[in-house]
Coordinates of C-alpha atoms in Angstrom, one line a residue:
M1 CA -147.4 72.5 -26.4
S2 CA -148.9 68.2 -26.3
Y3 CA -150.9 66.6 -23.7
L4 CA -147.8 65.4 -22.2
E5 CA -146.0 68.9 -21.7
I6 CA -149.7 70.2 -20.1
L7 CA -149.1 66.8 -18.0
Q8 CA -145.6 68.0 -16.4
W9 CA -146.4 71.5 -15.8
A10 CA -149.5 70.1 -13.6
A11 CA -147.7 67.6 -12.0
P12 CA -148.3 68.9 -8.4
E13 CA -152.3 68.4 -8.9
T14 CA -151.7 65.2 -10.7
V15 CA -149.8 63.7 -8.1
V16 CA -152.2 64.7 -5.0
V17 CA -155.2 63.8 -6.8
L18 CA -153.8 60.3 -7.4
T19 CA -152.9 59.9 -3.8
A20 CA -156.4 60.8 -2.3
L21 CA -157.4 58.0 -4.5
V22 CA -155.0 55.8 -3.2
V23 CA -155.6 57.1 0.6
L24 CA -159.5 55.9 -0.7
A25 CA -159.0 52.6 -1.7
A26 CA -155.8 51.6 0.7
D27 CA -158.4 52.1 3.6
L28 CA -162.3 51.0 2.3
L29 CA -159.7 47.3 0.2
V30 CA -157.1 46.5 2.8
L31 CA -157.2 48.6 5.7
R32 CA -160.9 48.3 6.8
E33 CA -161.0 45.6 9.3
Q34 CA -157.8 47.1 10.9
P35 CA -158.6 49.8 14.4
V36 CA -159.5 52.9 13.5
R37 CA -155.8 54.4 14.9
I38 CA -153.7 52.1 12.6
R39 CA -155.8 53.0 9.3
F40 CA -155.3 57.1 10.2
G41 CA -151.4 56.5 10.9
L42 CA -151.3 54.3 7.7
G43 CA -153.2 56.7 5.7
A44 CA -151.6 59.9 7.1
L45 CA -148.3 58.4 6.0
I46 CA -149.2 57.7 2.7
A47 CA -151.1 61.7 2.2
S48 CA -148.0 63.0 3.4
L49 CA -145.7 60.9 1.4
G50 CA -148.0 61.9 -2.1
C51 CA -147.8 66.0 -0.6
A52 CA -144.4 65.4 -0.6
A53 CA -143.5 64.0 -4.2
A54 CA -146.1 66.7 -4.5
L55 CA -144.0 69.0 -3.3
F56 CA -140.8 67.6 -5.1
F57 CA -142.4 68.8 -8.4
V58 CA -143.5 72.5 -7.3
L59 CA -140.1 73.1 -5.8
G60 CA -138.4 71.5 -9.4
A61 CA -140.3 73.3 -11.5
S62 CA -138.1 75.8 -13.3
G63 CA -139.4 78.5 -16.0
Q64 CA -142.8 79.6 -16.6
V65 CA -145.9 78.8 -19.0
N66 CA -149.5 79.9 -19.3
L67 CA -151.7 77.8 -20.5
F68 CA -155.1 78.9 -22.5
N69 CA -155.1 81.9 -21.9
G70 CA -154.7 82.6 -18.1
I71 CA -156.6 79.0 -17.5
F72 CA -153.3 77.7 -15.7
V73 CA -150.7 79.5 -14.9
V74 CA -147.2 78.3 -13.4
N75 CA -144.1 80.7 -12.0
P76 CA -141.9 81.1 -9.3
L77 CA -144.7 82.4 -7.3
T78 CA -147.4 80.5 -7.7
S79 CA -145.0 77.3 -7.3
L80 CA -144.1 79.1 -3.6
V81 CA -147.7 79.5 -2.6
K82 CA -148.4 75.7 -3.5
A83 CA -145.1 74.8 -2.2
A84 CA -147.1 76.2 1.0
V85 CA -149.7 74.6 1.0
L86 CA -148.8 71.5 0.5
A87 CA -146.1 71.4 3.4
L88 CA -149.7 73.1 5.4
T89 CA -151.5 70.0 4.1
I90 CA -148.7 67.7 5.4
F91 CA -148.8 69.1 9.1
T92 CA -152.1 69.0 9.1
V93 CA -152.9 65.1 8.0
V94 CA -150.3 64.5 11.0
L95 CA -151.8 66.1 13.5
S96 CA -155.0 64.3 12.2
A97 CA -153.5 61.1 12.2
Q98 CA -154.6 60.5 16.1
G99 CA -158.0 61.7 15.7
R100 CA -161.0 60.0 17.3
F101 CA -163.6 61.9 15.9
T102 CA -164.5 59.5 12.4
E103 CA -164.6 56.1 11.0
H104 CA -164.4 57.3 8.3
V105 CA -160.5 57.6 7.8
G106 CA -160.0 57.0 3.4
E107 CA -162.9 59.6 3.2
Y108 CA -161.7 62.5 5.2
L109 CA -158.0 62.3 4.0
A110 CA -159.2 61.8 0.6
L111 CA -161.1 65.4 1.1
I112 CA -158.4 67.0 2.9
L113 CA -156.5 66.2 -0.3
L114 CA -158.8 67.4 -3.2
A115 CA -159.5 70.5 -0.9
T116 CA -155.7 70.7 -1.7
V117 CA -156.5 70.6 -5.2
G118 CA -158.7 73.4 -5.2
M119 CA -155.9 75.7 -3.4
M120 CA -153.8 74.5 -5.9
F121 CA -156.0 75.1 -8.9
L122 CA -157.5 78.2 -7.5
V123 CA -153.0 79.9 -6.8
S124 CA -152.6 78.4 -10.7
T125 CA -155.3 80.0 -12.6
E126 CA -156.1 84.1 -13.5
D127 CA -159.0 82.9 -15.5
L128 CA -162.9 83.8 -13.8
L129 CA -164.3 80.5 -14.5
M130 CA -160.9 78.5 -13.6
I131 CA -161.3 80.5 -10.1
F132 CA -164.2 79.9 -9.5
I133 CA -164.5 76.3 -9.7
S134 CA -161.7 76.3 -8.1
L135 CA -163.2 77.6 -5.0
E136 CA -166.3 75.3 -5.3
L137 CA -163.9 72.1 -4.7
L138 CA -162.1 74.1 -1.9
S139 CA -165.3 75.0 -0.3
L140 CA -167.2 71.8 -0.8
S141 CA -164.7 69.7 0.7
L142 CA -164.4 71.8 3.7
Y143 CA -168.2 71.9 4.3
V144 CA -168.0 68.1 4.4
L145 CA -165.0 68.3 6.7
T146 CA -166.8 70.4 8.8
A147 CA -169.7 67.7 9.2
F148 CA -167.5 64.6 9.5
N149 CA -167.9 64.5 13.7
K150 CA -171.0 62.8 13.2
R151 CA -171.3 62.3 16.9
N152 CA -171.3 66.0 17.8
L153 CA -174.5 68.0 16.6
K154 CA -172.4 71.0 16.6
S155 CA -170.8 69.9 13.9
A156 CA -173.6 69.5 11.9
E157 CA -175.0 72.5 12.7
A158 CA -171.7 74.2 11.4
A159 CA -171.6 73.0 9.0
L160 CA -175.5 73.6 7.9
K161 CA -174.1 78.0 8.7
Y162 CA -171.2 76.9 6.5
F163 CA -172.8 75.8 3.4
L164 CA -175.6 78.1 3.4
F165 CA -173.5 81.6 4.1
G166 CA -171.1 79.7 1.3
G167 CA -174.0 79.0 -0.8
M168 CA -174.9 83.4 -0.9
A169 CA -171.7 84.0 -1.3
A170 CA -171.3 81.7 -3.8
A171 CA -173.8 83.2 -5.8
F172 CA -172.9 86.8 -5.2
T173 CA -168.9 85.8 -6.4
L174 CA -170.9 84.3 -9.6
F175 CA -172.7 87.6 -10.1
G176 CA -169.8 90.5 -9.5
L177 CA -167.6 88.1 -11.9
S178 CA -170.1 87.6 -14.5
L179 CA -171.0 91.4 -14.3
L180 CA -166.8 92.1 -14.9
Y181 CA -167.0 89.7 -17.9
G182 CA -170.0 91.9 -19.6
L183 CA -168.1 94.9 -18.5
S184 CA -164.6 93.9 -20.2
G185 CA -165.4 91.1 -22.5
S186 CA -162.6 88.8 -21.0
T187 CA -162.4 86.6 -18.4
N188 CA -158.6 86.8 -17.8
L189 CA -157.8 89.1 -15.4
P190 CA -155.3 91.2 -16.9
Q191 CA -157.5 91.3 -20.3
I192 CA -160.2 92.1 -17.7
A193 CA -157.6 95.2 -16.6
A194 CA -157.3 96.5 -20.0
G195 CA -161.1 96.1 -21.5
L196 CA -162.1 98.5 -18.1
A197 CA -159.2 100.8 -18.7
G198 CA -160.4 104.2 -19.5
K199 CA -164.2 103.4 -18.4
G200 CA -164.1 104.9 -15.1
L201 CA -166.1 103.8 -12.2
D202 CA -169.0 103.1 -14.4
P203 CA -172.1 102.3 -11.3
L204 CA -171.9 98.8 -12.9
L205 CA -168.1 98.3 -12.2
L206 CA -169.0 99.5 -8.4
V207 CA -171.6 96.8 -8.2
A208 CA -169.1 94.0 -9.4
I209 CA -166.6 95.3 -7.1
V210 CA -169.0 95.1 -3.7
T211 CA -170.2 91.7 -5.1
V212 CA -166.9 90.5 -5.5
V213 CA -165.4 91.6 -2.2
I214 CA -168.7 90.3 -0.7
G215 CA -168.1 86.6 -1.6
F216 CA -164.5 86.7 -1.4
G217 CA -164.6 88.4 2.0
F218 CA -167.3 85.5 2.9
K219 CA -164.1 83.3 2.0
V220 CA -161.7 84.8 4.5
A221 CA -164.0 85.5 7.1
A222 CA -163.5 89.5 7.3
V223 CA -166.4 91.3 8.8
P224 CA -169.8 92.2 8.3
F225 CA -169.0 88.3 6.0
H226 CA -167.8 86.1 9.0
L227 CA -171.5 84.9 10.9
W228 CA -170.0 81.6 9.6
A229 CA -166.6 81.4 10.7
P230 CA -167.1 81.2 15.0
D231 CA -169.5 78.1 14.3
A232 CA -167.5 76.3 12.1
Y233 CA -163.9 76.6 13.9
E234 CA -165.9 75.9 17.2
G235 CA -168.2 72.9 15.8
A236 CA -166.1 71.4 13.4
P237 CA -163.1 68.5 14.2
T238 CA -160.3 70.6 15.1
P239 CA -157.6 69.3 12.6
S240 CA -160.5 70.4 9.8
A241 CA -160.8 73.7 11.9
A242 CA -157.0 74.0 11.4
F243 CA -157.4 73.6 8.0
I244 CA -159.9 75.7 7.3
A245 CA -158.0 78.7 9.1
S246 CA -154.3 77.4 7.5
G247 CA -154.3 76.4 4.0
S248 CA -157.2 77.7 2.8
K249 CA -156.1 81.1 3.8
V250 CA -153.1 81.6 2.0
A251 CA -154.6 80.1 -1.3
S252 CA -157.8 82.5 -0.1
F253 CA -155.7 86.0 -0.1
F254 CA -153.4 85.0 -2.4
I255 CA -156.6 84.7 -5.2
L256 CA -158.0 88.0 -3.7
A257 CA -155.2 90.1 -3.8
K258 CA -154.6 89.4 -7.2
V259 CA -157.7 89.9 -8.6
M260 CA -158.3 93.2 -6.9
M261 CA -154.6 93.7 -8.1
V262 CA -154.7 92.8 -11.8
G263 CA -158.3 92.5 -12.4
F264 CA -159.9 96.2 -11.1
A265 CA -156.0 97.7 -11.7
G266 CA -157.0 100.8 -12.4
A267 CA -160.3 101.1 -9.9
E268 CA -158.4 101.5 -6.7
G269 CA -159.9 104.6 -5.5
S270 CA -158.1 106.0 -2.5
A271 CA -158.6 105.3 1.5
G272 CA -156.2 108.0 2.2
W273 CA -157.4 110.5 5.2
H274 CA -159.6 113.4 3.7
V275 CA -158.4 112.1 0.2
M276 CA -160.9 109.0 -0.3
N277 CA -162.3 108.3 -3.7
S278 CA -164.6 105.1 -4.4
G279 CA -163.3 102.5 -5.8
W280 CA -162.1 98.5 -4.1
V281 CA -159.2 100.5 -1.8
P282 CA -161.7 102.2 0.1
V283 CA -164.1 98.9 0.3
L284 CA -161.6 97.1 1.4
A285 CA -159.9 99.2 3.8
V286 CA -163.4 99.6 6.2
V287 CA -163.6 95.8 5.6
A288 CA -160.1 95.7 7.4
V289 CA -160.9 97.6 10.0
L290 CA -164.6 96.4 10.9
S291 CA -162.5 93.2 11.0
M292 CA -160.3 94.3 13.4
V293 CA -162.4 96.0 15.7
L294 CA -164.8 93.3 15.9
G295 CA -162.9 90.3 15.8
N296 CA -160.4 91.9 18.7
F297 CA -163.1 92.8 20.8
T298 CA -165.4 89.8 20.6
A299 CA -162.4 87.9 20.8
I300 CA -162.2 89.2 25.1
A301 CA -165.7 87.6 25.3
Q302 CA -165.0 84.3 24.7
S303 CA -164.6 81.0 26.8
S304 CA -164.1 78.4 24.5
V305 CA -160.3 78.8 23.0
K306 CA -161.4 76.9 19.2
R307 CA -164.2 80.2 19.3
L308 CA -161.8 82.5 21.1
L309 CA -159.0 81.6 17.9
A310 CA -161.9 81.6 15.2
Y311 CA -162.6 85.5 16.1
S312 CA -158.6 86.1 16.5
A313 CA -158.7 84.5 12.7
I314 CA -161.2 87.5 11.7
A315 CA -158.5 90.1 13.3
H316 CA -155.5 88.6 11.7
A317 CA -158.0 88.8 8.3
G318 CA -158.8 92.6 8.8
Y319 CA -154.7 93.0 9.0
L320 CA -153.8 91.8 6.2
L321 CA -156.0 93.1 4.1
L322 CA -154.2 95.9 4.8
A323 CA -152.0 94.4 3.2
V324 CA -154.3 94.7 0.2
V325 CA -154.7 98.0 0.8
A326 CA -151.4 98.9 0.5
N327 CA -151.5 97.7 -3.2
T328 CA -148.1 98.3 -4.0
A329 CA -144.9 95.2 -4.7
S330 CA -143.9 95.5 -1.5
G331 CA -147.6 94.4 0.4
Q332 CA -147.9 91.4 -1.8
T333 CA -144.8 90.2 -0.6
A334 CA -145.5 90.9 3.1
L335 CA -149.8 89.7 2.3
L336 CA -147.9 86.3 1.7
F337 CA -145.1 86.3 3.9
Y338 CA -147.9 87.2 6.7
V339 CA -150.4 84.9 5.1
I340 CA -148.2 82.2 5.6
T341 CA -146.3 82.6 9.4
Y342 CA -149.8 83.2 10.5
A343 CA -151.0 79.8 8.4
L344 CA -147.9 78.2 10.7
T345 CA -149.4 79.4 13.8
T346 CA -152.6 78.7 14.0
L347 CA -152.3 75.2 12.3
G348 CA -149.6 74.3 15.5
A349 CA -152.5 76.7 17.9
F350 CA -155.2 74.1 17.0
G351 CA -152.7 71.4 17.5
V352 CA -152.2 72.1 20.8
V353 CA -156.3 73.1 21.3
G354 CA -157.1 69.5 19.9
V355 CA -154.8 67.6 22.2
V356 CA -156.2 69.2 24.9
E357 CA -159.7 68.6 23.8
D358 CA -159.1 64.8 23.8
A359 CA -157.6 64.2 26.7
T360 CA -159.9 66.9 29.0
G361 CA -163.1 66.3 26.6
G362 CA -163.6 70.4 25.9
D363 CA -161.9 73.6 24.7
G364 CA -162.9 76.0 27.5
L365 CA -159.8 78.4 29.0
E366 CA -160.3 76.0 32.0
N367 CA -159.3 72.9 30.3
F368 CA -156.1 74.5 30.2
A369 CA -154.9 74.8 33.8
G370 CA -151.9 73.9 34.7
L371 CA -151.2 72.3 31.3
S372 CA -147.5 73.5 31.7
R373 CA -147.3 70.8 34.6
R374 CA -149.2 68.2 32.6
A375 CA -147.7 68.4 29.7
P376 CA -144.3 71.2 29.4
L377 CA -143.4 70.7 25.5
L378 CA -147.1 71.6 24.8
S379 CA -147.8 74.1 27.0
L380 CA -144.3 76.2 25.5
C381 CA -145.4 75.4 22.0
L382 CA -148.6 77.2 23.4
L383 CA -146.9 80.1 24.7
V384 CA -144.8 80.2 21.3
F385 CA -148.0 80.0 19.2
L386 CA -150.4 82.9 21.0
L387 CA -147.0 85.4 21.8
S388 CA -146.7 85.4 17.9
L389 CA -150.3 85.7 17.3
G390 CA -150.0 88.5 19.4
G391 CA -147.1 90.4 17.5
I392 CA -144.6 89.7 20.5
P393 CA -141.2 90.1 18.8
P394 CA -138.9 88.2 17.5
L395 CA -141.8 85.6 16.9
A396 CA -143.1 85.3 12.8
G397 CA -146.2 87.0 13.8
F398 CA -144.3 90.8 14.3
V399 CA -142.1 90.4 12.3
G400 CA -145.1 89.8 9.5
K401 CA -147.7 92.7 10.9
F402 CA -143.9 94.6 11.0
F403 CA -144.1 94.2 7.0
V404 CA -147.3 94.7 6.2
F405 CA -147.4 97.9 8.5
S406 CA -144.3 99.1 6.3
S407 CA -145.7 98.4 3.0
V408 CA -149.2 100.6 4.0
V409 CA -147.5 103.5 5.3
G410 CA -145.1 103.1 2.3
A411 CA -147.5 102.7 -0.2
E412 CA -148.4 106.6 0.1
A413 CA -145.4 107.9 1.3
N414 CA -145.2 111.5 0.2
H415 CA -148.5 111.5 2.4
L416 CA -149.2 109.2 4.6
T417 CA -152.4 109.5 4.2
L418 CA -152.9 105.7 5.2
L419 CA -151.1 106.1 8.1
W420 CA -154.2 106.1 10.3
L421 CA -155.2 102.5 9.0
V422 CA -151.6 101.2 10.6
V423 CA -152.9 103.0 14.1
V424 CA -155.5 101.1 14.2
A425 CA -154.1 98.3 13.3
I426 CA -151.3 98.6 16.2
L427 CA -154.3 99.7 18.6
M428 CA -156.3 96.7 18.0
S429 CA -153.4 94.2 18.4
A430 CA -152.9 95.8 22.0
V431 CA -156.1 94.8 22.2
S432 CA -155.5 91.4 21.3
F433 CA -152.5 90.4 24.5
Y434 CA -155.5 90.3 27.0
Y435 CA -156.9 87.6 25.5
Y436 CA -154.2 85.3 24.5
L437 CA -152.7 86.0 27.7
R438 CA -155.9 85.0 29.4
V439 CA -155.0 81.3 28.1
L440 CA -151.5 81.9 29.0
K441 CA -153.0 82.3 32.8
Q442 CA -154.5 79.0 32.7
A443 CA -151.8 76.9 31.1
Y444 CA -148.9 78.6 33.6
V445 CA -150.3 80.0 36.2
A446 CA -154.0 78.0 37.2
D447 CA -153.2 75.0 39.3
A448 CA -154.6 71.6 37.9
P449 CA -157.6 70.5 39.0
A450 CA -156.7 67.9 41.6
G451 CA -156.1 64.6 41.0
V452 CA -155.3 64.8 36.9
E453 CA -152.8 63.1 35.5
R454 CA -150.1 64.3 32.9
I455 CA -151.6 64.2 29.0
A456 CA -149.9 62.0 27.2
V457 CA -149.2 63.6 23.5
P458 CA -148.3 61.1 20.7
V459 CA -144.6 61.7 19.3
A460 CA -145.8 62.1 15.5
T461 CA -148.0 65.2 17.6
Q462 CA -145.3 66.1 19.9
I463 CA -142.2 66.2 16.6
A464 CA -145.0 68.5 14.2
L465 CA -145.7 70.9 17.1
A466 CA -142.5 71.6 17.6
V467 CA -141.5 71.6 14.3
L468 CA -144.3 74.4 13.8
A469 CA -142.6 76.7 17.2
L470 CA -139.9 76.0 15.7
L471 CA -140.5 77.6 12.6
V472 CA -142.3 80.5 13.9
V473 CA -139.7 81.2 16.1
L474 CA -136.8 80.8 13.2
L475 CA -139.2 82.9 10.4
G476 CA -139.2 85.6 13.6
C477 CA -135.8 85.5 14.3
A478 CA -134.4 85.0 10.5
P479 CA -137.5 86.3 8.3
Q480 CA -134.8 87.1 5.2
G481 CA -135.1 84.0 3.8
L482 CA -138.2 83.7 3.2
W483 CA -139.1 86.8 2.7
H484 CA -136.2 87.2 -0.2
L485 CA -137.7 84.2 -1.6
L486 CA -141.4 85.8 -1.8
S487 CA -139.6 89.2 -3.1
A488 CA -137.4 86.9 -6.0
A489 CA -140.5 85.2 -7.1
A490 CA -142.4 88.7 -7.2
Q491 CA -140.2 90.1 -9.3
A492 CA -139.8 87.4 -11.9
V493 CA -143.4 87.2 -12.4
Q494 CA -143.5 91.1 -13.1

């Protein structure tokens, strides 16, 4: 294959990289003397157009290709996930456009785009080395984005904690991946599975499973590797926190499922009630239960909405891990449906929190008092997002949970041995209603402080939040479109 053909397959990633350079150059060379709001608006416009162009190339690609023994793979499934990542990036830069947390606009937007490139390469690879490099490109960008508000000491503290935990997780990941290479003699996921076939659960393989789970558990903020998340979500600029909670979750869960289902194929074990066997499935089942229980119960005690959403994200990581535990084709499709709809929902929720934080100076529950009278559209969007996160029908969150729970129940249909995981998940979903309703009670029942005025919401932010809320409703009422797209893409790969 010629270099020109390789460049054609990698056109989306190339476009995003060039857009990052254009945004940086335009802000440094042309827009530097303009007010921050104008620089943010024009920078966000350039970044959105670049992502839209990349989206055009992603959706326009047909066929499949596997370059350099799995280092770069393009197929219908990877294209769909990359399209979701690009769409989330566009929403993020639009919601960032009214930000007042930094004067380094070009650097901020360029880092978001470079993190997006890291996600896209992460999605498009089946090679251990490329997985690690892409993870680090994504992670390093997110560390800096977390620290971008120099006026807020919490931002620097959050970035330091995020970086230290991230460095430790990277070491565990690298150690686990190196063990896999040593055991199988390959860095390609399907070849690793072939190399491990018939060897049984070697002690070194068990160590590799545990260390890889630790590394990816940090990326998806699963218990007990979650300690960075509440501080990072609270201290980071709100658009950065939204990006960490949405786009990076989609890419991280996709590659986690691929590594487990493809690379560790044959070492699954069982998490069934009374039939538990060693392997990666019982390890992930325990992590999922811990995430659901600790995330939901700790969220109840939070008075900061950003910290509440952080613990909510930890709980949702537990629900999502159930789809990986199912280890079936339907489980993979359910995982992607749920993580995409969750990313849209949580991005919208953070968007509302960002507006309230800018208008009132904080993200405490009391800052949301009387929001329905001060900003009706904003509070309506918040209602949709929080009810969807709680799993109320007919919103996308309910359908996503239904698909995930169904895939777990159907994984071993003859025995229903994984039913205990679904029971725990349903109970924890019921617990989550309490803290989501606490926020809505403040918005719709509590009186606004005396003398406060209506919140002025920028038009672009209103449109972005309204579109996100509409998508959450549509994907809940008519999920067949996305579900069939994901199912067809998964079948085309197999």
